Short mmCIF file of C-alpha atoms in Angstrom, two decimals:
data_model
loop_
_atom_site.label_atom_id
_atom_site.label_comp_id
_atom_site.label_asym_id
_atom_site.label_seq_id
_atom_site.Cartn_x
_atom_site.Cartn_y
_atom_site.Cartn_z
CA UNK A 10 24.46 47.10 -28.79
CA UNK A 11 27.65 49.69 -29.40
CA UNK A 12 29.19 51.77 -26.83
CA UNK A 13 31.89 54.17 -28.28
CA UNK A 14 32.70 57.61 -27.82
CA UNK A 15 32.52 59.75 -30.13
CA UNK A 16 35.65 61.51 -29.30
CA UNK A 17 38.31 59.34 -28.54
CA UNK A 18 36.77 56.51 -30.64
CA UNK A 19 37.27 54.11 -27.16
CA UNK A 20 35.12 50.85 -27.36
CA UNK A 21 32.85 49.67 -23.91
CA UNK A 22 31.25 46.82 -23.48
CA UNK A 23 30.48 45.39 -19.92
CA UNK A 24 30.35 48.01 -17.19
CA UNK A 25 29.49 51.25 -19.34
CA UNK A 26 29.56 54.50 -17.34
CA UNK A 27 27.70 57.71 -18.32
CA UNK A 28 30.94 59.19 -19.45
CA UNK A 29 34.03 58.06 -21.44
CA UNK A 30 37.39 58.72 -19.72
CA UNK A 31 37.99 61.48 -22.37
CA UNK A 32 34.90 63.32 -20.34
CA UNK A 33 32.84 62.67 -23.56
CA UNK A 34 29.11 61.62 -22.73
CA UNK A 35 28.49 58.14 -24.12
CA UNK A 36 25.42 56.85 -25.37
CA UNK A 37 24.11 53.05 -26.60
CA UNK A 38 23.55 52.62 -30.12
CA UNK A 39 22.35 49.52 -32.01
CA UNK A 40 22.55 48.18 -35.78
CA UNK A 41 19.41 50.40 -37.10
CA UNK A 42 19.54 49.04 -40.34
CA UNK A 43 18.70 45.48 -38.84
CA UNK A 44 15.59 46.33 -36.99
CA UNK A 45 12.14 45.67 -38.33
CA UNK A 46 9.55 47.18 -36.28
CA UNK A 47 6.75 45.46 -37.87
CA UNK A 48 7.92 42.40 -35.40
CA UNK A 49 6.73 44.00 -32.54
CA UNK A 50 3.31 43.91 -33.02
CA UNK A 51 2.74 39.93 -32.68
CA UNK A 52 4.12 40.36 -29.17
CA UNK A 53 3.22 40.64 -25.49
CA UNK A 54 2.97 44.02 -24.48
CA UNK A 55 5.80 45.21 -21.87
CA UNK A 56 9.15 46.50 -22.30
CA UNK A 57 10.76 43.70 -23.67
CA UNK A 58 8.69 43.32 -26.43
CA UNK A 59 11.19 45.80 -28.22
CA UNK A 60 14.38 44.16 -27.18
CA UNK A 61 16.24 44.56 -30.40
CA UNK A 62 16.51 47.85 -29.02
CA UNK A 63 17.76 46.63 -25.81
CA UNK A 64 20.74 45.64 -23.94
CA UNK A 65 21.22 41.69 -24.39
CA UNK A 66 20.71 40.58 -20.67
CA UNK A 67 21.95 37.04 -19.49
CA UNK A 68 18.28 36.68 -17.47
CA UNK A 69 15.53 39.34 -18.04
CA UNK A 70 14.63 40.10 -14.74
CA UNK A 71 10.63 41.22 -14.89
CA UNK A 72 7.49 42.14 -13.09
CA UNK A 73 5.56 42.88 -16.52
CA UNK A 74 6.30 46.02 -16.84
CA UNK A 75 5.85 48.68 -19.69
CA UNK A 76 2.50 48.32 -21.72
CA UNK A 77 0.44 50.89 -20.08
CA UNK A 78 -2.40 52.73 -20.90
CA UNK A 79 -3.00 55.37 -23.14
CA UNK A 80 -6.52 56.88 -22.01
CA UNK A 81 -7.91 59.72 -23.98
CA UNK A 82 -8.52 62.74 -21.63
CA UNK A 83 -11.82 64.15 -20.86
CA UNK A 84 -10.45 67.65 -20.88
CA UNK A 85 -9.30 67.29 -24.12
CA UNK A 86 -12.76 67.56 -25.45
CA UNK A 87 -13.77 70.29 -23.21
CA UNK A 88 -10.23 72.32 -24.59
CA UNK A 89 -11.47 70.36 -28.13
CA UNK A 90 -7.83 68.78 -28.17
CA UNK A 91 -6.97 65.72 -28.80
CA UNK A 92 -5.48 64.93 -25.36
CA UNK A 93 -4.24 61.40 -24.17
CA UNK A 94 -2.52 60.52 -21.00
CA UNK A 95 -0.38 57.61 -20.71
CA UNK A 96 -0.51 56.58 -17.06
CA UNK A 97 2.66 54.79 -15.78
CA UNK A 98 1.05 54.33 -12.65
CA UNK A 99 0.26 50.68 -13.77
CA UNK A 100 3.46 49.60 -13.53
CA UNK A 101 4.23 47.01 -11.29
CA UNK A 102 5.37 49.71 -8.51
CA UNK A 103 3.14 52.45 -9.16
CA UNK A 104 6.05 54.86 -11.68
CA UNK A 105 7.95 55.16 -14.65
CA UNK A 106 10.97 54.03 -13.25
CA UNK A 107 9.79 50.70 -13.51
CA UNK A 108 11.27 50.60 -16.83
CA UNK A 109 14.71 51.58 -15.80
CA UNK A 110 14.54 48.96 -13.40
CA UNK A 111 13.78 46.05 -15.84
CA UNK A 112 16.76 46.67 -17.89
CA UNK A 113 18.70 47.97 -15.00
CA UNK A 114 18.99 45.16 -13.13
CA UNK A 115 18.63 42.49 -15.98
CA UNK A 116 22.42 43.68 -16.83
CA UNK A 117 23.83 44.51 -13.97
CA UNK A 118 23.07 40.93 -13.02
CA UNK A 119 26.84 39.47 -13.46
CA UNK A 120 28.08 42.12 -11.78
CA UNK A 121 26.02 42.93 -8.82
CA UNK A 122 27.15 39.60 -6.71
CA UNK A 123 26.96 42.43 -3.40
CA UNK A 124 23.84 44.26 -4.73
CA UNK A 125 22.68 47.13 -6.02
CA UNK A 126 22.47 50.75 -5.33
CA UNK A 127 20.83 54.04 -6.25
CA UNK A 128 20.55 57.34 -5.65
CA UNK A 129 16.53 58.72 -5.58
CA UNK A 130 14.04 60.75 -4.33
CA UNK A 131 11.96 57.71 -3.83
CA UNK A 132 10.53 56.08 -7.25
CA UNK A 133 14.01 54.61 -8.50
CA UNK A 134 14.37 53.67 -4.94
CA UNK A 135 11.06 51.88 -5.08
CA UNK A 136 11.45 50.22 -8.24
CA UNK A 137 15.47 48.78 -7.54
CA UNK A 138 14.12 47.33 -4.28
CA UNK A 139 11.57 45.51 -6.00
CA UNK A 140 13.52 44.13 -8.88
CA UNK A 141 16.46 43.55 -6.58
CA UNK A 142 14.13 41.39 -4.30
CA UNK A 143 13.04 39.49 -7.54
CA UNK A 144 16.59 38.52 -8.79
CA UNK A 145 17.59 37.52 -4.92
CA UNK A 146 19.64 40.83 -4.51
CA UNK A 147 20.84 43.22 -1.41
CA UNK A 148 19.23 46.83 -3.00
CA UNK A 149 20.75 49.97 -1.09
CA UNK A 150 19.04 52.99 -1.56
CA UNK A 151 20.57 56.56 -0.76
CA UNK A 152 17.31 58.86 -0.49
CA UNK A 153 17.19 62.49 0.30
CA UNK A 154 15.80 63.53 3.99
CA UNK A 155 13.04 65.69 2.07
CA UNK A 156 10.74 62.45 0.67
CA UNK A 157 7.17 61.09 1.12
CA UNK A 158 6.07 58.42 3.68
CA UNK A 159 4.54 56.47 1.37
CA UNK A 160 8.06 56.01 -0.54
CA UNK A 161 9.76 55.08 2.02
CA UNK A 162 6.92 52.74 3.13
CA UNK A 163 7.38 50.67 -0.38
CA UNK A 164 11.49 50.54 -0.31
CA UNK A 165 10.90 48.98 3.52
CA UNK A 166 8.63 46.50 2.64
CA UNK A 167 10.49 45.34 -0.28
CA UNK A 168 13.44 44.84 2.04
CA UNK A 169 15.70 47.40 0.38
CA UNK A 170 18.12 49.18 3.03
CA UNK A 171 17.66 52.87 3.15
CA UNK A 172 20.35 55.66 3.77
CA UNK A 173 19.61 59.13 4.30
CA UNK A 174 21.58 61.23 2.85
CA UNK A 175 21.29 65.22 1.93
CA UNK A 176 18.56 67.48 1.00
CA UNK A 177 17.55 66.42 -2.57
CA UNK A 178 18.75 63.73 -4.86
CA UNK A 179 21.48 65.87 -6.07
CA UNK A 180 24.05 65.40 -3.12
CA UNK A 181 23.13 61.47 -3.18
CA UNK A 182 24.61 60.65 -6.37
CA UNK A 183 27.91 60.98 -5.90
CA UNK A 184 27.50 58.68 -2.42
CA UNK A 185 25.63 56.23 -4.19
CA UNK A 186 28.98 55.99 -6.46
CA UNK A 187 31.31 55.65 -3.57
CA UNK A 188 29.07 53.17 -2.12
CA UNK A 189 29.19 51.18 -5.35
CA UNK A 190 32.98 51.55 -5.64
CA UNK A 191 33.30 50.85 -2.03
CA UNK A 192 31.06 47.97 -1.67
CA UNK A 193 31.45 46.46 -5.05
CA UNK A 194 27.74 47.38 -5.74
CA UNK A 195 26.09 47.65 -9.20
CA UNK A 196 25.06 51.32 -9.62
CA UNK A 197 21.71 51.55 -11.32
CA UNK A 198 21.19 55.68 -10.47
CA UNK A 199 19.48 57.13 -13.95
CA UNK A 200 22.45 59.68 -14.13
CA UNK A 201 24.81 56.95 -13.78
CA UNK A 202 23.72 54.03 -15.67
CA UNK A 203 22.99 54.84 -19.27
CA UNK A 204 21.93 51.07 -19.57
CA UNK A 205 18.85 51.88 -17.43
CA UNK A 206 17.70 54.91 -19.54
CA UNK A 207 17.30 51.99 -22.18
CA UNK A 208 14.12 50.98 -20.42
CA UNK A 209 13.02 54.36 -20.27
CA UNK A 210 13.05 55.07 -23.79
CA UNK A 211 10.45 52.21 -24.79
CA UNK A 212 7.71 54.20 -22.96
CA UNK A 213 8.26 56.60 -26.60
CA UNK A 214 7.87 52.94 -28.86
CA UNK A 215 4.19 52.77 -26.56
CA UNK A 216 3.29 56.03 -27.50
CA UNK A 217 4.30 55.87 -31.06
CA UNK A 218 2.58 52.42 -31.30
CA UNK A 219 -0.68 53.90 -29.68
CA UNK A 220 -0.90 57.48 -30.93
CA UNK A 221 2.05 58.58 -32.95
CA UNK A 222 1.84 61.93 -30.76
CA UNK A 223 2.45 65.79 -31.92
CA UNK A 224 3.60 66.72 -28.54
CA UNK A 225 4.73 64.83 -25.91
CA UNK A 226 4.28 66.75 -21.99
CA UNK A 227 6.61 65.14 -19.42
CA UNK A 228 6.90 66.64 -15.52
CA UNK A 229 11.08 66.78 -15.31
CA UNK A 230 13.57 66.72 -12.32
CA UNK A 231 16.48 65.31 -13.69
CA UNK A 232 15.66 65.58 -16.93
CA UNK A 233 16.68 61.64 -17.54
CA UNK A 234 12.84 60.71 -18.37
CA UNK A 235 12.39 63.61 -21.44
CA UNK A 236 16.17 62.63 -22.59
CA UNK A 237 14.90 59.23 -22.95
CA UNK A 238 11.76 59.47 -24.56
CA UNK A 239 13.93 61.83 -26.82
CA UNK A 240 16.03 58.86 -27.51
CA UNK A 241 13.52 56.61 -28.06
CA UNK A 242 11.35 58.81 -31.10
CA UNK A 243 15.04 59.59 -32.02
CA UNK A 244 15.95 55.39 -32.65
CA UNK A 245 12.27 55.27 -34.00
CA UNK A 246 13.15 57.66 -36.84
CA UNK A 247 16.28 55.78 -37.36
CA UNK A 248 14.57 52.48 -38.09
CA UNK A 249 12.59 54.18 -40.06
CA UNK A 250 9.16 53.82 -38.13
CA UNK A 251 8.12 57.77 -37.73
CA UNK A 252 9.64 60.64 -40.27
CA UNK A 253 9.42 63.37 -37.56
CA UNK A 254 9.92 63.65 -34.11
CA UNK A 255 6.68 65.33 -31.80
CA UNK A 256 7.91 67.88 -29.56
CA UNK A 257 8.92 67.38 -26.28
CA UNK A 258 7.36 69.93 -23.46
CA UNK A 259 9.08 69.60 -20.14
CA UNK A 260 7.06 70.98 -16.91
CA UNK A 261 9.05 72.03 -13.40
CA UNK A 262 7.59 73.90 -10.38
CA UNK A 263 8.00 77.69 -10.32
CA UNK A 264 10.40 76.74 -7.12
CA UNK A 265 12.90 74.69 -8.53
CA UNK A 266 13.42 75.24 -12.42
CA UNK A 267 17.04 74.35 -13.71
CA UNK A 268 15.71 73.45 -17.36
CA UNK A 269 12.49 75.22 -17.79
CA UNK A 270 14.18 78.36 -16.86
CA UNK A 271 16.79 78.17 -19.41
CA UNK A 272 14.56 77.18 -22.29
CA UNK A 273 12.41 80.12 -21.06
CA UNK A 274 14.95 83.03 -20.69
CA UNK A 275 13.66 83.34 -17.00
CA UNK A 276 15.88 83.40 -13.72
CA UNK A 277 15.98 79.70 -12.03
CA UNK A 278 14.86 78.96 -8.59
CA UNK A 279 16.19 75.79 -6.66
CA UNK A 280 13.88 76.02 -3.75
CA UNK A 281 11.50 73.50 -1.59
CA UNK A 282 8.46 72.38 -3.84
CA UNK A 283 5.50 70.18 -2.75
CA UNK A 284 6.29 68.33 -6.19
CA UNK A 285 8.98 66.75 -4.17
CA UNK A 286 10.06 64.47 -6.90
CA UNK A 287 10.65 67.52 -8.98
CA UNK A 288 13.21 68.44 -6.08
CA UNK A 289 16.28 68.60 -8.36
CA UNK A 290 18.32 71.48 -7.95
CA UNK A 291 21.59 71.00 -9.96
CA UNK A 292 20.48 68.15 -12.52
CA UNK A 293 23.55 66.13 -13.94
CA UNK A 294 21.33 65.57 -17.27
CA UNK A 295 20.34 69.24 -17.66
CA UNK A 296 22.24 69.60 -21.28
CA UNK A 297 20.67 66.36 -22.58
CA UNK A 298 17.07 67.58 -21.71
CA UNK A 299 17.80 70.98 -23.03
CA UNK A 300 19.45 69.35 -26.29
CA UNK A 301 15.92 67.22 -26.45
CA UNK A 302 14.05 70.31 -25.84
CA UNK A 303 15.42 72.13 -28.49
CA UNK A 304 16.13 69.62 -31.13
CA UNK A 305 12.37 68.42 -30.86
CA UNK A 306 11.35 71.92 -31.52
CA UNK A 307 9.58 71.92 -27.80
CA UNK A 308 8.81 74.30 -25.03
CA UNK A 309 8.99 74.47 -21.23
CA UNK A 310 6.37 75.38 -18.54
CA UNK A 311 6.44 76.71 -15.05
CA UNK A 312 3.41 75.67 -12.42
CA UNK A 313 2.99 77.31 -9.43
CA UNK A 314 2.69 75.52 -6.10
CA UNK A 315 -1.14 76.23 -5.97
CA UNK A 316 -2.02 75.02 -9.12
CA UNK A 317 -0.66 71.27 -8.00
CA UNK A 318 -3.69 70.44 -6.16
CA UNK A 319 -6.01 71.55 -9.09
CA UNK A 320 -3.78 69.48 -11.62
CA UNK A 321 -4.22 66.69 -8.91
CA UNK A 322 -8.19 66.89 -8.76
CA UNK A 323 -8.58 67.06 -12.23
CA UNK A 324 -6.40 64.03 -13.07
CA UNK A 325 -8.29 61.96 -10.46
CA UNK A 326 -11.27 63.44 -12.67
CA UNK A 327 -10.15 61.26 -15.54
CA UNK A 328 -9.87 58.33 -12.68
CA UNK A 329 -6.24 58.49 -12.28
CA UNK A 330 -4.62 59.42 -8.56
CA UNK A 331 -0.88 60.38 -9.27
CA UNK A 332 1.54 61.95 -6.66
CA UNK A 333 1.99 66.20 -6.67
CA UNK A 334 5.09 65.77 -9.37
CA UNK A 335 3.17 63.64 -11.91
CA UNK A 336 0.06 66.55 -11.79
CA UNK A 337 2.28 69.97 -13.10
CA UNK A 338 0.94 68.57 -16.45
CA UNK A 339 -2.74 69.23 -16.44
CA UNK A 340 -1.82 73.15 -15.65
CA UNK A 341 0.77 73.54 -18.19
CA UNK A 342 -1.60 71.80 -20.76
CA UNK A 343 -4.38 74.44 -19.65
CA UNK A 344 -1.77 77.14 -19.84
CA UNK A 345 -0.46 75.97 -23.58
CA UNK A 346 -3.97 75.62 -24.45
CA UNK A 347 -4.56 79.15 -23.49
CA UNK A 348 -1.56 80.60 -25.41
CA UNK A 349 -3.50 79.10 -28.73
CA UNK A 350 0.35 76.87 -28.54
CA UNK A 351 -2.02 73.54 -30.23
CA UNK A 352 -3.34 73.51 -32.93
CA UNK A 353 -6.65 71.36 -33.62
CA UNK A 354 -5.51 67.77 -35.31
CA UNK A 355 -2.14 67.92 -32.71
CA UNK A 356 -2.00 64.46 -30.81
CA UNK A 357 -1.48 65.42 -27.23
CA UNK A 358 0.16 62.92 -24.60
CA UNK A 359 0.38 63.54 -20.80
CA UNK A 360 2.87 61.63 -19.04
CA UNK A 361 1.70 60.86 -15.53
CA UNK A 362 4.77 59.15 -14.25
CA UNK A 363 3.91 58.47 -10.96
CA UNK A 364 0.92 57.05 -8.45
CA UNK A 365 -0.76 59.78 -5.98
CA UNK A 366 -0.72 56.57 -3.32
CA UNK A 367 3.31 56.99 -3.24
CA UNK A 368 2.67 60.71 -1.53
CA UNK A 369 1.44 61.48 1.94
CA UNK A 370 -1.20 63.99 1.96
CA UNK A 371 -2.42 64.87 5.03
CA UNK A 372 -5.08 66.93 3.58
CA UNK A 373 -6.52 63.90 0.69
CA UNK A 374 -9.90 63.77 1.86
CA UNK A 375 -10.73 67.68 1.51
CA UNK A 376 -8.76 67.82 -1.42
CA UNK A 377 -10.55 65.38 -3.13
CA UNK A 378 -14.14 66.67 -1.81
CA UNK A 379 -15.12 69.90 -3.56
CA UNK A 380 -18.48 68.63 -4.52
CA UNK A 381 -21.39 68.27 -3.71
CA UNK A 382 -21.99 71.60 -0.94
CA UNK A 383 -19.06 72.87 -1.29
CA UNK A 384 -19.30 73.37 -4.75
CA UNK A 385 -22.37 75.16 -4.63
CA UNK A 386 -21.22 77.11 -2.11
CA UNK A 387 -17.89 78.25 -4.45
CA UNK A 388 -20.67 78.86 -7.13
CA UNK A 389 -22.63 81.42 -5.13
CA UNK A 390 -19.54 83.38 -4.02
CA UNK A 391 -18.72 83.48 -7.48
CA UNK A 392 -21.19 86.46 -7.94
CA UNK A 393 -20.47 88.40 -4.89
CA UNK A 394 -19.18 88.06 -1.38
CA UNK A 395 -21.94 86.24 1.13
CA UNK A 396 -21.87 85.47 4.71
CA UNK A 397 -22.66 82.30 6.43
CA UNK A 398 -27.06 83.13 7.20
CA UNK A 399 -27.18 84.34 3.70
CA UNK A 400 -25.57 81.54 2.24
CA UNK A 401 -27.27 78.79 3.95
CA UNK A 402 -30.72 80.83 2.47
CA UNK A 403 -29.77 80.70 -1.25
CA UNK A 404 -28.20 76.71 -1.00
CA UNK A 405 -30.81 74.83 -2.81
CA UNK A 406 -31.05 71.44 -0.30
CA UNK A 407 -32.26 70.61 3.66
CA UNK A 408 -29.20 71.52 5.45
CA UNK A 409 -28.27 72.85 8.96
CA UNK A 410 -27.47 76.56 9.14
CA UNK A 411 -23.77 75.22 11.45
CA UNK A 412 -23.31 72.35 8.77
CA UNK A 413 -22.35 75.79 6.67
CA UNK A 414 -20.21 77.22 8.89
CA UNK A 415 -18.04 73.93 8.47
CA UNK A 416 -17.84 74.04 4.53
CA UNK A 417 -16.54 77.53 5.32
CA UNK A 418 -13.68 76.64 7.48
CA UNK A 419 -12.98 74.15 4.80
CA UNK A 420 -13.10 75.52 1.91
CA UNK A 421 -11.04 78.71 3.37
CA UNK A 422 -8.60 75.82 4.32
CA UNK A 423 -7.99 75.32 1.00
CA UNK A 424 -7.40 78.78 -0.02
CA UNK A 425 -10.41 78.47 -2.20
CA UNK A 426 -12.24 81.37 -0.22
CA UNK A 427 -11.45 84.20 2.36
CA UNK A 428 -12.91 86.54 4.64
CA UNK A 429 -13.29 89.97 2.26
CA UNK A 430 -15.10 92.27 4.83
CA UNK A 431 -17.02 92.10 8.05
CA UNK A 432 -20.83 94.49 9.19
CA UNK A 433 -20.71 94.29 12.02
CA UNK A 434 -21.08 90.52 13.62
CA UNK A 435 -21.10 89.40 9.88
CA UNK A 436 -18.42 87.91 8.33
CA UNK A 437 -18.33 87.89 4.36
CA UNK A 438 -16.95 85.37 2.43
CA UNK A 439 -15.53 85.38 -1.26
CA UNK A 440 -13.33 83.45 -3.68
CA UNK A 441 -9.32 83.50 -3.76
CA UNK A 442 -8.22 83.58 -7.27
CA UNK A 443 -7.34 80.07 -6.62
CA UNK A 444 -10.61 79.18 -6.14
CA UNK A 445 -11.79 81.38 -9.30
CA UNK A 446 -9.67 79.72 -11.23
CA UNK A 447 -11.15 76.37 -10.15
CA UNK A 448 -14.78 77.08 -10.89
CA UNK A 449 -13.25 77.84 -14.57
CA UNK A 450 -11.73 74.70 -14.85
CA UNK A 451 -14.71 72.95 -13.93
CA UNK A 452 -16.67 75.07 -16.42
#
């Protein structure tokens, strides 16, 4: 492994920050010429199956992570793509960042004799205070106000100490930093720790193992998971393994859109999002995902806060239940797919970087139960508005005339119907364009 800037020329070689002292960016480079892929293949699956590519760690610190599936999409046949989505929610805590984590703390080992730290809006957070507990480590954890339950559930039980501290991740970075200065604490924060992002990359050497993808779609806050994988087909291409690199899409919510905006010539927003761990509004790692973007020959897309739960459903469709911020990628595939952006041999991956169970959702159980009634109900307002008597004549199964009154309330709950007129004591019912737009999803 080589650490030296580019600039100045200045060698690193135990405690590497992000940036030289120069203000050059660094980045980790290895003897290319030396690697043989073909070695991999007799090997575990896992992250450390590629660890000529890797930091050299005094003790690998692991909970078998890496190696997850790729599953081939059932909506990829119905859009007649090939479609494949590489589910990170197998790793050992439920993300992505499971990767970082590995490699992370593996290093930082010698010099974390206090701990560890990093700033997160809850996966990172998750993952340190799991690794931390398996090397016999303190793990501090700076996480924004704004984060799920269930987050904050996992650091807890993995005996991690939490601090609250600003809005979104943004404002905890630079206390994570002073905590690690202050506290002699070994900073693992992906904007901090280029070591980290070493783990991330391997999740490309899966795909190109698996699928040797065309196009790569990754849901991006801070922009530190598409730089990786960017990295990673990047070092793949320098060991001579793949002769072109797939582009890289990355996907933000409509309300906070630092990266996609750019790339699409639109105005940013850096407001409140249910895709909380898209919550990024400043991102220190903005120019490497744009320079990833754009040297990969990608795109950007924008999903609007009520297509989440429809990118939700249809993921747990395909038996996977990821969080709000993992599910922007099923719209912006449908939207791609609509602009005629694929063509028909293209080797599609979804990244779902995160588990659903990590979110608190205090709506699950209706989100999750348009079937069944309900369903036929949102099929018979599809031709015109209906109220409740009428309904309950056309549904096609013994039920009591209230029992559709209830579907009603729920369904408008939803926003997947709403009153359109009223005759009198009748009260007509008819579908939202949200709801529209999930009957043509379904097909």
């Amino acid at each position: 492994m080589k650490v030296r800037c580019p600039s100045c020329g200045r060698l690193y070689s135990s405690l590497i920050p992000p940036s030289c002292s120069c203000g050059e960016r660094l980045e980790i480079s290895y003897d290319y010429e030396k690697v043989d892929p073909s070695r991999w293949r007799n090997r575990e699956p896992g992250v450390w199956r590629y660890r000529e590519l890797l930091p050299d760690v005094p003790e690998v610190v692991s909970l078998r992570e890496g190696g997850t599936p790729l599953i081939r999409a059932k909506l990829g046949r119905e859009l007649g793509l090939n479609v494949f989505i590489k589910d990170e929610t197998r790793n050992p805590t439920g993300s992505f960042r499971d990767r970082l984590a590995t490699v992370a703390v593996s290093y930082g080992l010698p010099h974390a004799e206090n701990g560890f730290v990093v700033a997160s809006n809850g996966n990172a957070a998750a993952s340190l205070a799991a690794y931390a507990a398996r090397a016999g480590r303190p793990a501090y954890t700076v996480v924004p106000k704004l984060v799920e339950q269930g987050k904050l559930n996992q650091i807890v039980a993995l005996g991690a100490k939490i601090i609250r501290y600003g809005e979104s991740v943004d404002e905890g970075i630079s206390y994570a930093e002073g905590l690690a200065e202050g506290k002699g604490l070994y900073n693992v924060t992906p904007e901090s720790n280029l070591v980290g992002l070493e783990g991330q990359k391997t999740l490309a050497f899966e795909l190109w193992e698996d699928l040797n993808p065309t196009h790569v779609i990754v849901p991006t806050g801070s922009g530190s998971n598409l730089y990786s994988i960017y990295k990673g087909f990047r070092e793949l291409i320098a060991v001579g393994a793949v002769e072109e690199m797939p582009k890289l899409i990355a996907v933000q919510a409509e309300k906070c859109s630092p990266i996609a905006s750019e790339v699409l010539g639109v105005e940013p927003r850096a407001e409140l999002t249910k895709a909380l761990a898209l919550y990024v509004k400043s991102p220190v790692m903005k120019e490497l995902a744009l320079d990833a973007i754009h040297a990969s020959g990608g795109t950007a897309v924008l999903v609007g806060e009520d297509e989440l739960d429809l990118g939700q459903r249809l993921l747990a469709g395909e038996g996977i239940f990821a969080e709000y911020a993992s599910s922007v990628i099923v719209p912006a595939l449908l939207k791609l797919a609509e602009e005629n952006y694929f063509e028909r041999d293209d080797r599609i991956a979804l990244i779902v970087t995160s588990s659903g169970l990590k979110g608190h959702y205090s709506e699950s159980r209706e989100k999750f139960s348009v079937g069944g009634t309900k369903l036929e109900i949102l099929k018979l307002l599809s031709g015109r508005s209906m109220y409740g008597y009428e309904i309950w004549e056309s549904l096609e199964k013994p039920l009591k005339y209230q029992a559709v009154y209830q579907h009603l309330r729920e369904l408008e709950s939803m926003g997947l119907i709403e009153e359109t007129h009223r005759k009198g004591r009748r009260v007509y019912y008819g579908l939202t364009e949200r709801g529209r737009r999930f009957l043509e999803t379904l097909g």
